[in-house]
Amino acid sequence: MTMIDTMIYVHIPFCDSKCFYCNFVSGIYKDDIKEKYFKKLNEEIEYHKNKNYNVTSIYIGGGTPSSVSTKYIGEILKNIFKNYFVSDNAEITIEANPCSLTKEKLQDYKKFNINRLSIGVQSLNNKCLKTIGRKHTKNQAINALKMAKSCGFKNINADVLIGIPNQNYAKLKSTVRILKKFVTHLSAYMLINEPNTKLTKMLENNEVKVVNEDTCVNYYNKLVKYLNKFNFKRYEISNFALKGFTCKHNLGYWQGNNYLGFGLSSHSYFNNERYQNSSVMAKYLDSDFEVEKHKLTKEEMIEEHIMLGLRTIYGVDIQYLKSIGYDILSSKKDEIALLEKNNFITVVKNRIVVNQDKWGVINQIILKLLP
Ligand SMILES: C[S@@+](CC[C@H](N)C(=O)[O-])C[C@H]1O[C@@H](n2cnc3c(N)ncnc32)[C@H](O)[C@@H]1O
Ligand code: SF4
């Protein structure tokens, strides 16, 4: 029997408080729901069990996985190791936030073979943190990073936000200047004003001022240059890493690898089929794990490869597109010639890559190359 490579995502939808900007499937739940949830999650992991699945990465995300007892995290990982073949060099990440991370939890994570930490820092400016409803301070975030290092974690990411109301470039740069001493990877996201969030209401009521898009793009471009000086290379539009520390799991998503998603609202993509669990807690707790699957059409596969590929330094694979029926070099001959002539893209060997200084207009480039 041949082995099938796959990644695993596990969703932990619990947080200790809701940040003003966040509309992720996460919330504050009582302990009895948490207990029921983890029971169901373990049933789901067992339901799909297959020792011929070679698990190349596991990502425990949320919500805030560090907010729950490590007993639950240990059980989940034990269950995955028991029911799947986990590759020796699998990348195993857990998301954490500075309020709930403790030395004891970090030590447990190490025991469970977790080898990558992703900490939501967002900013190291106390005013910015307060504006977006974060419950930790700058010092708490720095302490969490120090603790992670002293517990032996060598692969650490921090999430930061660009465009927090009242953030200026100096504040953003100062955040990153400190973070780079502790981390091997940075995810810098443009703050999105999501519908039905407290932040969006605050903006509507003029309680805070929105940072306009051009300013955000300007901060982002400066940040790319700044991080580059310290060898944090951008490998995807929001992701920067030191050499050898790109996130395998994220790269796997962008390169179209298989992934199985377990838990509330989790998506899966396996053998070109896409499916998703319910985002409603009561429905998930009652689910029999039979979900409707959608087989991707050729057109969807082509679009997906172009949209995800162009956002990374690896670009799109011309040969792969040809193999699924899209000869991009001949179908988009004129567009490619014009984009190349104006230095927006480079066609190298078998790939089309967006030039580093043109990432600000990636969406327009993608539109030009879609079938
Ligand atoms: C699941 S959280 C990370 C772990 C933990 N829950 C925390 O917040 O510290 C994932 C990340 O998504 C980003 N995020 C959430 N809502 C966002 C929004 N509206 N715009 C941009 N980024 C957002 C934040 O940077 C956050 O750290
Ligand atoms: S940003 Fe993180 S901690 Fe804040 S509500 Fe969203 S998932 Fe929870």
mmCIF file of C-alpha atoms and ligand atoms in Angstrom:
data_model
loop_
_atom_site.group_PDB
_atom_site.id
_atom_site.type_symbol
_atom_site.label_atom_id
_atom_site.label_comp_id
_atom_site.label_asym_id
_atom_site.label_seq_id
_atom_site.Cartn_x
_atom_site.Cartn_y
_atom_site.Cartn_z
ATOM 1 C CA MET A 1 0.000 0.000 0.000
ATOM 2 C CA THR A 2 1.441 3.362 -0.962
ATOM 3 C CA MET A 3 1.547 6.128 1.596
ATOM 4 C CA ILE A 4 -0.386 9.345 0.969
ATOM 5 C CA ASP A 5 1.135 12.574 2.251
ATOM 6 C CA THR A 6 -1.194 14.826 4.172
ATOM 7 C CA MET A 7 -1.115 17.660 6.671
ATOM 8 C CA ILE A 8 -3.449 17.889 9.666
ATOM 9 C CA TYR A 9 -5.125 21.026 11.040
ATOM 10 C CA VAL A 10 -6.873 20.909 14.434
ATOM 11 C CA HIS A 11 -9.157 23.776 15.435
ATOM 12 C CA ILE A 12 -9.446 24.844 19.078
ATOM 13 C CA PRO A 13 -12.261 27.415 19.096
ATOM 14 C CA PHE A 14 -11.712 28.690 22.640
ATOM 15 C CA CYS A 15 -10.458 32.106 23.753
ATOM 16 C CA ASP A 16 -10.382 33.806 27.152
ATOM 17 C CA SER A 17 -11.717 37.030 25.655
ATOM 18 C CA LYS A 18 -12.722 38.255 22.211
ATOM 19 C CA CYS A 19 -10.413 40.784 20.554
ATOM 20 C CA PHE A 20 -12.186 43.744 18.948
ATOM 21 C CA TYR A 21 -11.077 42.960 15.368
ATOM 22 C CA CYS A 22 -11.511 39.202 15.282
ATOM 23 C CA ASN A 23 -14.296 37.268 13.588
ATOM 24 C CA PHE A 24 -12.598 33.875 13.620
ATOM 25 C CA VAL A 25 -14.727 30.927 14.703
ATOM 26 C CA SER A 26 -13.749 31.298 18.345
ATOM 27 C CA GLY A 27 -15.373 32.326 21.587
ATOM 28 C CA ILE A 28 -15.660 32.025 25.336
ATOM 29 C CA TYR A 29 -17.229 28.725 26.417
ATOM 30 C CA LYS A 30 -17.934 26.971 29.703
ATOM 31 C CA ASP A 31 -15.839 24.004 30.820
ATOM 32 C CA ASP A 32 -18.575 21.421 30.134
ATOM 33 C CA ILE A 33 -18.693 22.474 26.458
ATOM 34 C CA LYS A 34 -14.907 22.250 26.264
ATOM 35 C CA GLU A 35 -15.055 18.727 27.697
ATOM 36 C CA LYS A 36 -17.703 17.687 25.132
ATOM 37 C CA TYR A 37 -15.787 19.375 22.333
ATOM 38 C CA PHE A 38 -12.542 17.530 22.959
ATOM 39 C CA LYS A 39 -14.392 14.218 23.222
ATOM 40 C CA LYS A 40 -15.969 14.868 19.821
ATOM 41 C CA LEU A 41 -12.699 16.068 18.332
ATOM 42 C CA ASN A 42 -10.968 12.857 19.367
ATOM 43 C CA GLU A 43 -13.819 10.838 17.867
ATOM 44 C CA GLU A 44 -13.365 12.729 14.610
ATOM 45 C CA ILE A 45 -9.623 12.056 14.580
ATOM 46 C CA GLU A 46 -10.333 8.343 15.064
ATOM 47 C CA TYR A 47 -13.122 8.329 12.495
ATOM 48 C CA HIS A 48 -10.731 9.257 9.689
ATOM 49 C CA LYS A 49 -7.879 7.072 10.924
ATOM 50 C CA ASN A 50 -5.518 5.630 8.366
ATOM 51 C CA LYS A 51 -1.995 4.370 8.994
ATOM 52 C CA ASN A 52 -1.227 4.889 5.303
ATOM 53 C CA TYR A 53 -1.519 8.619 5.703
ATOM 54 C CA ASN A 54 1.932 10.090 6.108
ATOM 55 C CA VAL A 55 1.415 13.227 8.200
ATOM 56 C CA THR A 56 4.015 15.825 7.252
ATOM 57 C CA SER A 57 2.780 18.614 9.538
ATOM 58 C CA ILE A 58 0.260 19.200 12.309
ATOM 59 C CA TYR A 59 -1.088 22.661 13.069
ATOM 60 C CA ILE A 60 -3.090 23.230 16.254
ATOM 61 C CA GLY A 61 -4.761 26.576 15.693
ATOM 62 C CA GLY A 62 -7.704 28.548 16.876
ATOM 63 C CA GLY A 63 -8.998 30.354 18.761
ATOM 64 C CA THR A 64 -6.327 30.120 21.361
ATOM 65 C CA PRO A 65 -5.035 26.566 21.922
ATOM 66 C CA SER A 66 -2.843 27.760 24.799
ATOM 67 C CA SER A 67 -5.978 28.824 26.706
ATOM 68 C CA VAL A 68 -7.019 25.207 27.357
ATOM 69 C CA SER A 69 -5.508 22.650 29.708
ATOM 70 C CA THR A 70 -2.514 20.870 28.166
ATOM 71 C CA LYS A 71 -4.210 17.592 29.040
ATOM 72 C CA TYR A 72 -6.485 18.135 26.016
ATOM 73 C CA ILE A 73 -3.606 18.995 23.687
ATOM 74 C CA GLY A 74 -1.677 15.915 24.828
ATOM 75 C CA GLU A 75 -4.686 13.669 24.178
ATOM 76 C CA ILE A 76 -5.200 15.041 20.679
ATOM 77 C CA LEU A 77 -1.584 14.524 19.675
ATOM 78 C CA LYS A 78 -1.461 11.042 21.206
ATOM 79 C CA ASN A 79 -4.561 10.184 19.239
ATOM 80 C CA ILE A 80 -3.066 11.466 15.970
ATOM 81 C CA PHE A 81 0.171 9.535 16.548
ATOM 82 C CA LYS A 82 -1.852 6.398 17.306
ATOM 83 C CA ASN A 83 -4.126 6.560 14.264
ATOM 84 C CA TYR A 84 -1.905 8.020 11.530
ATOM 85 C CA PHE A 85 1.699 7.654 10.475
ATOM 86 C CA VAL A 86 3.404 10.848 11.614
ATOM 87 C CA SER A 87 6.605 11.483 9.726
ATOM 88 C CA ASP A 88 9.784 11.710 11.863
ATOM 89 C CA ASN A 89 10.519 15.259 10.786
ATOM 90 C CA ALA A 90 6.919 16.489 10.944
ATOM 91 C CA GLU A 91 6.503 20.144 11.830
ATOM 92 C CA ILE A 92 4.117 20.382 14.798
ATOM 93 C CA THR A 93 2.863 23.903 15.575
ATOM 94 C CA ILE A 94 0.647 25.238 18.335
ATOM 95 C CA GLU A 95 -0.837 28.734 18.467
ATOM 96 C CA ALA A 96 -0.611 30.595 21.730
ATOM 97 C CA ASN A 97 -1.267 34.003 23.148
ATOM 98 C CA PRO A 98 0.810 35.827 25.721
ATOM 99 C CA CYS A 99 -1.908 35.827 28.428
ATOM 100 C CA SER A 100 -2.328 32.095 28.681
ATOM 101 C CA LEU A 101 1.156 30.764 27.991
ATOM 102 C CA THR A 102 2.988 29.476 31.083
ATOM 103 C CA LYS A 103 6.289 27.704 31.661
ATOM 104 C CA GLU A 104 4.419 24.527 32.654
ATOM 105 C CA LYS A 105 2.383 24.554 29.447
ATOM 106 C CA LEU A 106 5.499 25.104 27.356
ATOM 107 C CA GLN A 107 7.230 22.188 29.052
ATOM 108 C CA ASP A 108 4.222 19.975 28.330
ATOM 109 C CA TYR A 109 4.198 21.059 24.678
ATOM 110 C CA LYS A 110 7.825 19.975 24.407
ATOM 111 C CA LYS A 111 6.931 16.586 25.893
ATOM 112 C CA PHE A 112 4.179 16.209 23.287
ATOM 113 C CA ASN A 113 6.740 16.701 20.463
ATOM 114 C CA ILE A 114 5.468 20.150 19.521
ATOM 115 C CA ASN A 115 8.390 21.821 17.765
ATOM 116 C CA ARG A 116 6.976 25.146 16.600
ATOM 117 C CA LEU A 117 5.194 27.909 18.478
ATOM 118 C CA SER A 118 3.118 30.690 16.963
ATOM 119 C CA ILE A 119 2.421 33.522 19.384
ATOM 120 C CA GLY A 120 -0.155 36.239 18.727
ATOM 121 C CA VAL A 121 1.670 39.412 19.709
ATOM 122 C CA GLN A 122 -0.016 41.886 17.295
ATOM 123 C CA SER A 123 1.920 44.869 18.663
ATOM 124 C CA LEU A 124 4.414 45.766 21.355
ATOM 125 C CA ASN A 125 2.809 49.143 21.925
ATOM 126 C CA ASN A 126 0.506 49.173 24.942
ATOM 127 C CA LYS A 127 -1.830 51.805 23.446
ATOM 128 C CA CYS A 128 -2.238 49.823 20.229
ATOM 129 C CA LEU A 129 -2.877 46.629 22.196
ATOM 130 C CA LYS A 130 -5.589 48.371 24.203
ATOM 131 C CA THR A 131 -7.245 49.874 21.119
ATOM 132 C CA ILE A 132 -7.813 46.424 19.615
ATOM 133 C CA GLY A 133 -8.919 44.773 22.857
ATOM 134 C CA ARG A 134 -5.863 42.635 23.556
ATOM 135 C CA LYS A 135 -5.633 41.674 27.214
ATOM 136 C CA HIS A 136 -1.853 41.519 27.453
ATOM 137 C CA THR A 137 0.799 44.202 27.653
ATOM 138 C CA LYS A 138 4.051 44.621 25.793
ATOM 139 C CA ASN A 139 5.988 43.172 28.735
ATOM 140 C CA GLN A 140 3.755 40.118 28.997
ATOM 141 C CA ALA A 141 4.316 39.407 25.316
ATOM 142 C CA ILE A 142 8.087 39.762 25.691
ATOM 143 C CA ASN A 143 8.021 37.482 28.739
ATOM 144 C CA ALA A 144 6.085 34.850 26.800
ATOM 145 C CA LEU A 145 8.733 34.942 24.059
ATOM 146 C CA LYS A 146 11.566 34.726 26.602
ATOM 147 C CA MET A 147 9.889 31.775 28.321
ATOM 148 C CA ALA A 148 9.415 29.991 25.006
ATOM 149 C CA LYS A 149 13.101 30.377 24.222
ATOM 150 C CA SER A 150 14.244 29.289 27.662
ATOM 151 C CA CYS A 151 12.029 26.188 27.437
ATOM 152 C CA GLY A 152 13.989 25.211 24.335
ATOM 153 C CA PHE A 153 11.721 26.242 21.459
ATOM 154 C CA LYS A 154 13.906 27.033 18.466
ATOM 155 C CA ASN A 155 11.207 27.701 15.920
ATOM 156 C CA ILE A 156 8.982 30.578 17.021
ATOM 157 C CA ASN A 157 6.606 32.773 15.044
ATOM 158 C CA ALA A 158 4.989 36.009 16.144
ATOM 159 C CA ASP A 159 1.870 37.476 14.505
ATOM 160 C CA VAL A 160 1.840 41.252 14.092
ATOM 161 C CA LEU A 161 -0.828 43.559 12.722
ATOM 162 C CA ILE A 162 -0.318 46.430 10.284
ATOM 163 C CA GLY A 163 -2.852 49.258 10.350
ATOM 164 C CA ILE A 164 -4.004 49.304 13.975
ATOM 165 C CA PRO A 165 -5.721 52.677 14.604
ATOM 166 C CA ASN A 166 -3.093 55.157 15.900
ATOM 167 C CA GLN A 167 -0.223 52.913 14.883
ATOM 168 C CA ASN A 168 2.437 54.756 12.949
ATOM 169 C CA TYR A 169 5.433 53.257 11.186
ATOM 170 C CA ALA A 170 7.738 54.033 14.132
ATOM 171 C CA LYS A 171 5.537 51.926 16.446
ATOM 172 C CA LEU A 172 5.373 49.088 13.963
ATOM 173 C CA LYS A 173 9.120 49.146 13.401
ATOM 174 C CA SER A 174 9.822 49.239 17.119
ATOM 175 C CA THR A 175 7.562 46.170 17.589
ATOM 176 C CA VAL A 176 9.423 44.240 14.931
ATOM 177 C CA ARG A 177 12.838 45.473 16.099
ATOM 178 C CA ILE A 178 12.223 43.789 19.463
ATOM 179 C CA LEU A 179 10.475 40.709 18.087
ATOM 180 C CA LYS A 180 13.295 39.819 15.709
ATOM 181 C CA LYS A 181 15.522 39.072 18.720
ATOM 182 C CA PHE A 182 13.236 36.238 19.756
ATOM 183 C CA VAL A 183 11.639 34.780 16.664
ATOM 184 C CA THR A 184 12.628 32.869 13.538
ATOM 185 C CA HIS A 185 9.423 33.692 11.655
ATOM 186 C CA LEU A 186 7.054 36.660 11.457
ATOM 187 C CA SER A 187 3.533 36.854 10.089
ATOM 188 C CA ALA A 188 2.542 40.458 9.403
ATOM 189 C CA TYR A 189 -1.141 40.827 8.552
ATOM 190 C CA MET A 190 -2.912 43.924 7.320
ATOM 191 C CA LEU A 191 -5.703 44.524 9.839
ATOM 192 C CA ILE A 192 -9.009 43.770 8.127
ATOM 193 C CA ASN A 193 -12.146 45.477 9.373
ATOM 194 C CA GLU A 194 -14.342 42.425 9.529
ATOM 195 C CA PRO A 195 -18.138 42.779 9.630
ATOM 196 C CA ASN A 196 -19.861 42.395 13.012
ATOM 197 C CA THR A 197 -16.774 43.099 15.069
ATOM 198 C CA LYS A 198 -16.426 45.632 17.834
ATOM 199 C CA LEU A 199 -13.642 47.383 15.905
ATOM 200 C CA THR A 200 -15.890 47.977 12.913
ATOM 201 C CA LYS A 201 -18.540 49.508 15.210
ATOM 202 C CA MET A 202 -15.887 51.696 16.843
ATOM 203 C CA LEU A 203 -14.815 52.908 13.398
ATOM 204 C CA GLU A 204 -18.411 53.608 12.378
ATOM 205 C CA ASN A 205 -18.930 55.621 15.581
ATOM 206 C CA ASN A 206 -15.692 57.533 14.969
ATOM 207 C CA GLU A 207 -14.299 56.306 18.270
ATOM 208 C CA VAL A 208 -11.125 55.346 16.441
ATOM 209 C CA LYS A 209 -9.690 56.382 13.083
ATOM 210 C CA VAL A 210 -9.132 53.939 10.269
ATOM 211 C CA VAL A 211 -5.638 53.788 8.802
ATOM 212 C CA ASN A 212 -6.145 54.170 5.070
ATOM 213 C CA GLU A 213 -5.044 51.470 2.650
ATOM 214 C CA ASP A 214 -2.251 53.469 1.001
ATOM 215 C CA THR A 215 -0.695 54.157 4.392
ATOM 216 C CA CYS A 216 -0.877 50.442 5.267
ATOM 217 C CA VAL A 217 0.756 49.484 1.962
ATOM 218 C CA ASN A 218 3.465 52.067 2.621
ATOM 219 C CA TYR A 219 4.119 50.602 6.118
ATOM 220 C CA TYR A 220 4.143 47.105 4.649
ATOM 221 C CA ASN A 221 6.673 48.019 1.947
ATOM 222 C CA LYS A 222 8.960 49.662 4.500
ATOM 223 C CA LEU A 223 8.617 46.646 6.757
ATOM 224 C CA VAL A 224 9.643 44.271 3.965
ATOM 225 C CA LYS A 225 12.856 46.264 3.451
ATOM 226 C CA TYR A 226 13.541 46.528 7.180
ATOM 227 C CA LEU A 227 13.069 42.804 7.791
ATOM 228 C CA ASN A 228 15.188 41.938 4.787
ATOM 229 C CA LYS A 229 18.137 43.733 6.411
ATOM 230 C CA PHE A 230 17.921 41.266 9.284
ATOM 231 C CA ASN A 231 17.607 38.239 6.999
ATOM 232 C CA PHE A 232 13.881 37.791 7.484
ATOM 233 C CA LYS A 233 12.994 37.030 3.878
ATOM 234 C CA ARG A 234 9.456 37.332 2.628
ATOM 235 C CA TYR A 235 8.349 34.016 1.176
ATOM 236 C CA GLU A 236 4.626 34.745 1.019
ATOM 237 C CA ILE A 237 2.774 38.033 1.054
ATOM 238 C CA SER A 238 2.351 38.090 4.868
ATOM 239 C CA ASN A 239 5.127 35.733 5.929
ATOM 240 C CA PHE A 240 8.824 36.276 6.625
ATOM 241 C CA ALA A 241 11.389 33.770 7.842
ATOM 242 C CA LEU A 242 15.049 33.288 8.587
ATOM 243 C CA LYS A 243 16.779 30.715 6.387
ATOM 244 C CA GLY A 244 15.446 27.237 7.130
ATOM 245 C CA PHE A 245 12.426 28.474 9.088
ATOM 246 C CA THR A 246 9.665 28.830 6.508
ATOM 247 C CA CYS A 247 6.466 27.229 7.794
ATOM 248 C CA LYS A 248 6.013 23.846 6.112
ATOM 249 C CA HIS A 249 2.336 23.770 6.956
ATOM 250 C CA ASN A 250 1.570 27.167 5.388
ATOM 251 C CA LEU A 251 3.664 26.354 2.341
ATOM 252 C CA GLY A 252 1.722 23.121 1.995
ATOM 253 C CA TYR A 253 -1.568 25.065 1.775
ATOM 254 C CA TRP A 254 -0.192 27.359 -0.905
ATOM 255 C CA GLN A 255 1.285 24.484 -2.877
ATOM 256 C CA GLY A 256 -1.974 22.550 -2.947
ATOM 257 C CA ASN A 257 -1.002 19.688 -0.598
ATOM 258 C CA ASN A 258 -3.623 17.462 1.020
ATOM 259 C CA TYR A 259 -4.854 18.504 4.441
ATOM 260 C CA LEU A 260 -7.352 17.057 6.873
ATOM 261 C CA GLY A 261 -9.071 19.583 9.125
ATOM 262 C CA PHE A 262 -10.519 18.419 12.433
ATOM 263 C CA GLY A 263 -12.834 20.408 14.686
ATOM 264 C CA LEU A 264 -15.378 23.190 14.453
ATOM 265 C CA SER A 265 -15.476 24.907 11.023
ATOM 266 C CA SER A 266 -12.319 23.122 9.829
ATOM 267 C CA HIS A 267 -11.713 22.797 6.103
ATOM 268 C CA SER A 268 -10.209 19.757 4.434
ATOM 269 C CA TYR A 269 -8.696 19.292 0.997
ATOM 270 C CA PHE A 270 -7.920 15.733 0.095
ATOM 271 C CA ASN A 271 -7.515 14.059 -3.307
ATOM 272 C CA ASN A 272 -8.795 17.217 -4.986
ATOM 273 C CA GLU A 273 -11.940 17.186 -2.860
ATOM 274 C CA ARG A 274 -12.878 20.035 -0.574
ATOM 275 C CA TYR A 275 -15.184 19.873 2.435
ATOM 276 C CA GLN A 276 -15.899 21.707 5.657
ATOM 277 C CA ASN A 277 -17.246 20.965 9.125
ATOM 278 C CA SER A 278 -20.104 22.979 10.564
ATOM 279 C CA SER A 279 -19.199 26.306 12.189
ATOM 280 C CA VAL A 280 -22.061 25.956 14.667
ATOM 281 C CA MET A 281 -20.926 24.389 17.932
ATOM 282 C CA ALA A 282 -24.182 22.488 18.624
ATOM 283 C CA LYS A 283 -24.148 21.016 15.108
ATOM 284 C CA TYR A 284 -20.515 19.980 15.338
ATOM 285 C CA LEU A 285 -21.100 18.319 18.722
ATOM 286 C CA ASP A 286 -23.950 16.389 17.157
ATOM 287 C CA SER A 287 -22.200 15.562 13.896
ATOM 288 C CA ASP A 288 -21.674 12.058 12.488
ATOM 289 C CA PHE A 289 -18.659 13.364 10.457
ATOM 290 C CA GLU A 290 -20.384 12.686 7.135
ATOM 291 C CA VAL A 291 -19.966 15.890 5.143
ATOM 292 C CA GLU A 292 -20.738 16.868 1.589
ATOM 293 C CA LYS A 293 -17.594 16.824 -0.537
ATOM 294 C CA HIS A 294 -16.922 19.002 -3.530
ATOM 295 C CA LYS A 295 -14.626 17.698 -6.249
ATOM 296 C CA LEU A 296 -12.636 20.600 -7.642
ATOM 297 C CA THR A 297 -13.170 21.253 -11.343
ATOM 298 C CA LYS A 298 -10.164 21.772 -13.625
ATOM 299 C CA GLU A 299 -10.992 25.495 -13.740
ATOM 300 C CA GLU A 300 -11.004 25.722 -9.935
ATOM 301 C CA MET A 301 -7.680 23.882 -9.713
ATOM 302 C CA ILE A 302 -6.120 26.249 -12.236
ATOM 303 C CA GLU A 303 -7.452 29.357 -10.486
ATOM 304 C CA GLU A 304 -6.346 28.090 -7.105
ATOM 305 C CA HIS A 305 -2.814 27.356 -8.280
ATOM 306 C CA ILE A 306 -2.427 30.803 -9.842
ATOM 307 C CA MET A 307 -3.935 32.698 -6.907
ATOM 308 C CA LEU A 308 -1.957 30.890 -4.224
ATOM 309 C CA GLY A 309 1.259 30.425 -6.195
ATOM 310 C CA LEU A 310 1.718 34.056 -7.198
ATOM 311 C CA ARG A 311 1.542 35.099 -3.544
ATOM 312 C CA THR A 312 4.700 33.120 -2.805
ATOM 313 C CA ILE A 313 8.307 33.432 -3.949
ATOM 314 C CA TYR A 314 7.874 30.085 -5.736
ATOM 315 C CA GLY A 315 5.360 31.510 -8.186
ATOM 316 C CA VAL A 316 3.231 29.368 -10.502
ATOM 317 C CA ASP A 317 4.383 26.091 -11.996
ATOM 318 C CA ILE A 318 3.921 26.359 -15.779
ATOM 319 C CA GLN A 319 4.277 22.603 -16.340
ATOM 320 C CA TYR A 320 1.780 21.733 -13.610
ATOM 321 C CA LEU A 321 -0.779 24.118 -15.154
ATOM 322 C CA LYS A 322 -0.200 22.473 -18.534
ATOM 323 C CA SER A 323 -0.746 19.032 -17.003
ATOM 324 C CA ILE A 324 -4.207 20.111 -15.798
ATOM 325 C CA GLY A 325 -5.125 21.702 -19.112
ATOM 326 C CA TYR A 326 -3.991 25.328 -19.009
ATOM 327 C CA ASP A 327 -1.148 26.369 -21.273
ATOM 328 C CA ILE A 328 -0.594 29.734 -19.623
ATOM 329 C CA LEU A 329 2.346 30.688 -21.878
ATOM 330 C CA SER A 330 0.229 30.539 -24.996
ATOM 331 C CA SER A 331 -3.171 31.521 -23.522
ATOM 332 C CA LYS A 332 -1.713 34.624 -21.861
ATOM 333 C CA LYS A 333 1.092 35.314 -24.326
ATOM 334 C CA ASP A 334 0.392 39.073 -24.676
ATOM 335 C CA GLU A 335 -0.307 39.680 -20.979
ATOM 336 C CA ILE A 336 2.874 37.850 -19.952
ATOM 337 C CA ALA A 337 4.970 39.764 -22.504
ATOM 338 C CA LEU A 338 3.626 43.104 -21.259
ATOM 339 C CA LEU A 339 4.024 42.228 -17.565
ATOM 340 C CA GLU A 340 7.589 41.073 -18.218
ATOM 341 C CA LYS A 341 8.442 44.135 -20.273
ATOM 342 C CA ASN A 342 7.251 46.390 -17.438
ATOM 343 C CA ASN A 343 9.178 44.374 -14.828
ATOM 344 C CA PHE A 344 6.124 43.083 -12.955
ATOM 345 C CA ILE A 345 6.937 39.412 -13.377
ATOM 346 C CA THR A 346 9.820 37.159 -14.346
ATOM 347 C CA VAL A 347 9.490 33.909 -16.245
ATOM 348 C CA VAL A 348 12.236 31.635 -14.950
ATOM 349 C CA LYS A 349 12.648 28.073 -16.141
ATOM 350 C CA ASN A 350 9.315 26.486 -15.412
ATOM 351 C CA ARG A 351 7.883 29.272 -13.254
ATOM 352 C CA ILE A 352 6.246 32.668 -13.332
ATOM 353 C CA VAL A 353 7.222 34.763 -10.332
ATOM 354 C CA VAL A 354 6.088 38.255 -9.286
ATOM 355 C CA ASN A 355 9.059 40.619 -8.901
ATOM 356 C CA GLN A 356 9.788 41.536 -5.279
ATOM 357 C CA ASP A 357 9.015 45.266 -5.669
ATOM 358 C CA LYS A 358 5.643 44.579 -7.316
ATOM 359 C CA TRP A 359 4.009 42.573 -4.524
ATOM 360 C CA GLY A 360 1.893 45.589 -3.618
ATOM 361 C CA VAL A 361 -0.130 45.057 -6.831
ATOM 362 C CA ILE A 362 -0.229 41.254 -6.741
ATOM 363 C CA ASN A 363 -4.019 41.144 -6.983
ATOM 364 C CA GLN A 364 -4.018 43.047 -10.289
ATOM 365 C CA ILE A 365 -1.292 40.736 -11.644
ATOM 366 C CA ILE A 366 -3.302 37.657 -10.632
ATOM 367 C CA LEU A 367 -6.367 38.997 -12.460
ATOM 368 C CA LYS A 368 -4.323 39.396 -15.642
ATOM 369 C CA LEU A 369 -3.126 35.781 -15.550
ATOM 370 C CA LEU A 370 -6.333 33.981 -14.589
ATOM 371 C CA PRO A 371 -7.985 32.088 -17.489
HETATM 372 C C1 LIG B 1 -5.919 32.398 15.888
HETATM 373 S S1 LIG B 1 -5.121 33.909 16.056
HETATM 374 C C2 LIG B 1 -3.559 33.579 16.844
HETATM 375 C C3 LIG B 1 -3.481 33.022 18.249
HETATM 376 C C4 LIG B 1 -4.225 33.716 19.369
HETATM 377 N N1 LIG B 1 -5.612 33.472 19.255
HETATM 378 C C5 LIG B 1 -3.942 35.175 19.465
HETATM 379 O O1 LIG B 1 -4.717 35.946 18.918
HETATM 380 O O2 LIG B 1 -2.957 35.547 20.081
HETATM 381 C C6 LIG B 1 -4.560 34.140 14.420
HETATM 382 C C7 LIG B 1 -4.090 35.506 13.983
HETATM 383 O O3 LIG B 1 -4.964 36.038 12.999
HETATM 384 C C8 LIG B 1 -4.775 37.432 12.921
HETATM 385 N N2 LIG B 1 -6.085 38.068 12.754
HETATM 386 C C9 LIG B 1 -7.231 37.819 13.411
HETATM 387 N N3 LIG B 1 -8.207 38.666 13.002
HETATM 388 C C10 LIG B 1 -7.654 39.482 12.057
HETATM 389 C C11 LIG B 1 -8.148 40.580 11.280
HETATM 390 N N4 LIG B 1 -9.386 41.031 11.410
HETATM 391 N N5 LIG B 1 -7.288 41.162 10.397
HETATM 392 C C12 LIG B 1 -6.027 40.701 10.268
HETATM 393 N N6 LIG B 1 -5.510 39.704 10.997
HETATM 394 C C13 LIG B 1 -6.306 39.095 11.884
HETATM 395 C C14 LIG B 1 -4.088 37.862 14.210
HETATM 396 O O4 LIG B 1 -2.792 38.346 13.909
HETATM 397 C C15 LIG B 1 -4.003 36.576 15.014
HETATM 398 O O5 LIG B 1 -2.796 36.490 15.730
HETATM 399 S S1 SF4 B 2 -7.322 37.184 17.745
HETATM 400 FE FE1 SF4 B 2 -6.867 35.260 18.761
HETATM 401 S S2 SF4 B 2 -7.269 35.675 20.978
HETATM 402 FE FE2 SF4 B 2 -8.224 37.301 19.834
HETATM 403 S S3 SF4 B 2 -10.341 36.596 19.600
HETATM 404 FE FE3 SF4 B 2 -9.244 36.044 17.710
HETATM 405 S S4 SF4 B 2 -8.581 33.965 18.046
HETATM 406 FE FE4 SF4 B 2 -9.157 34.819 20.071
#
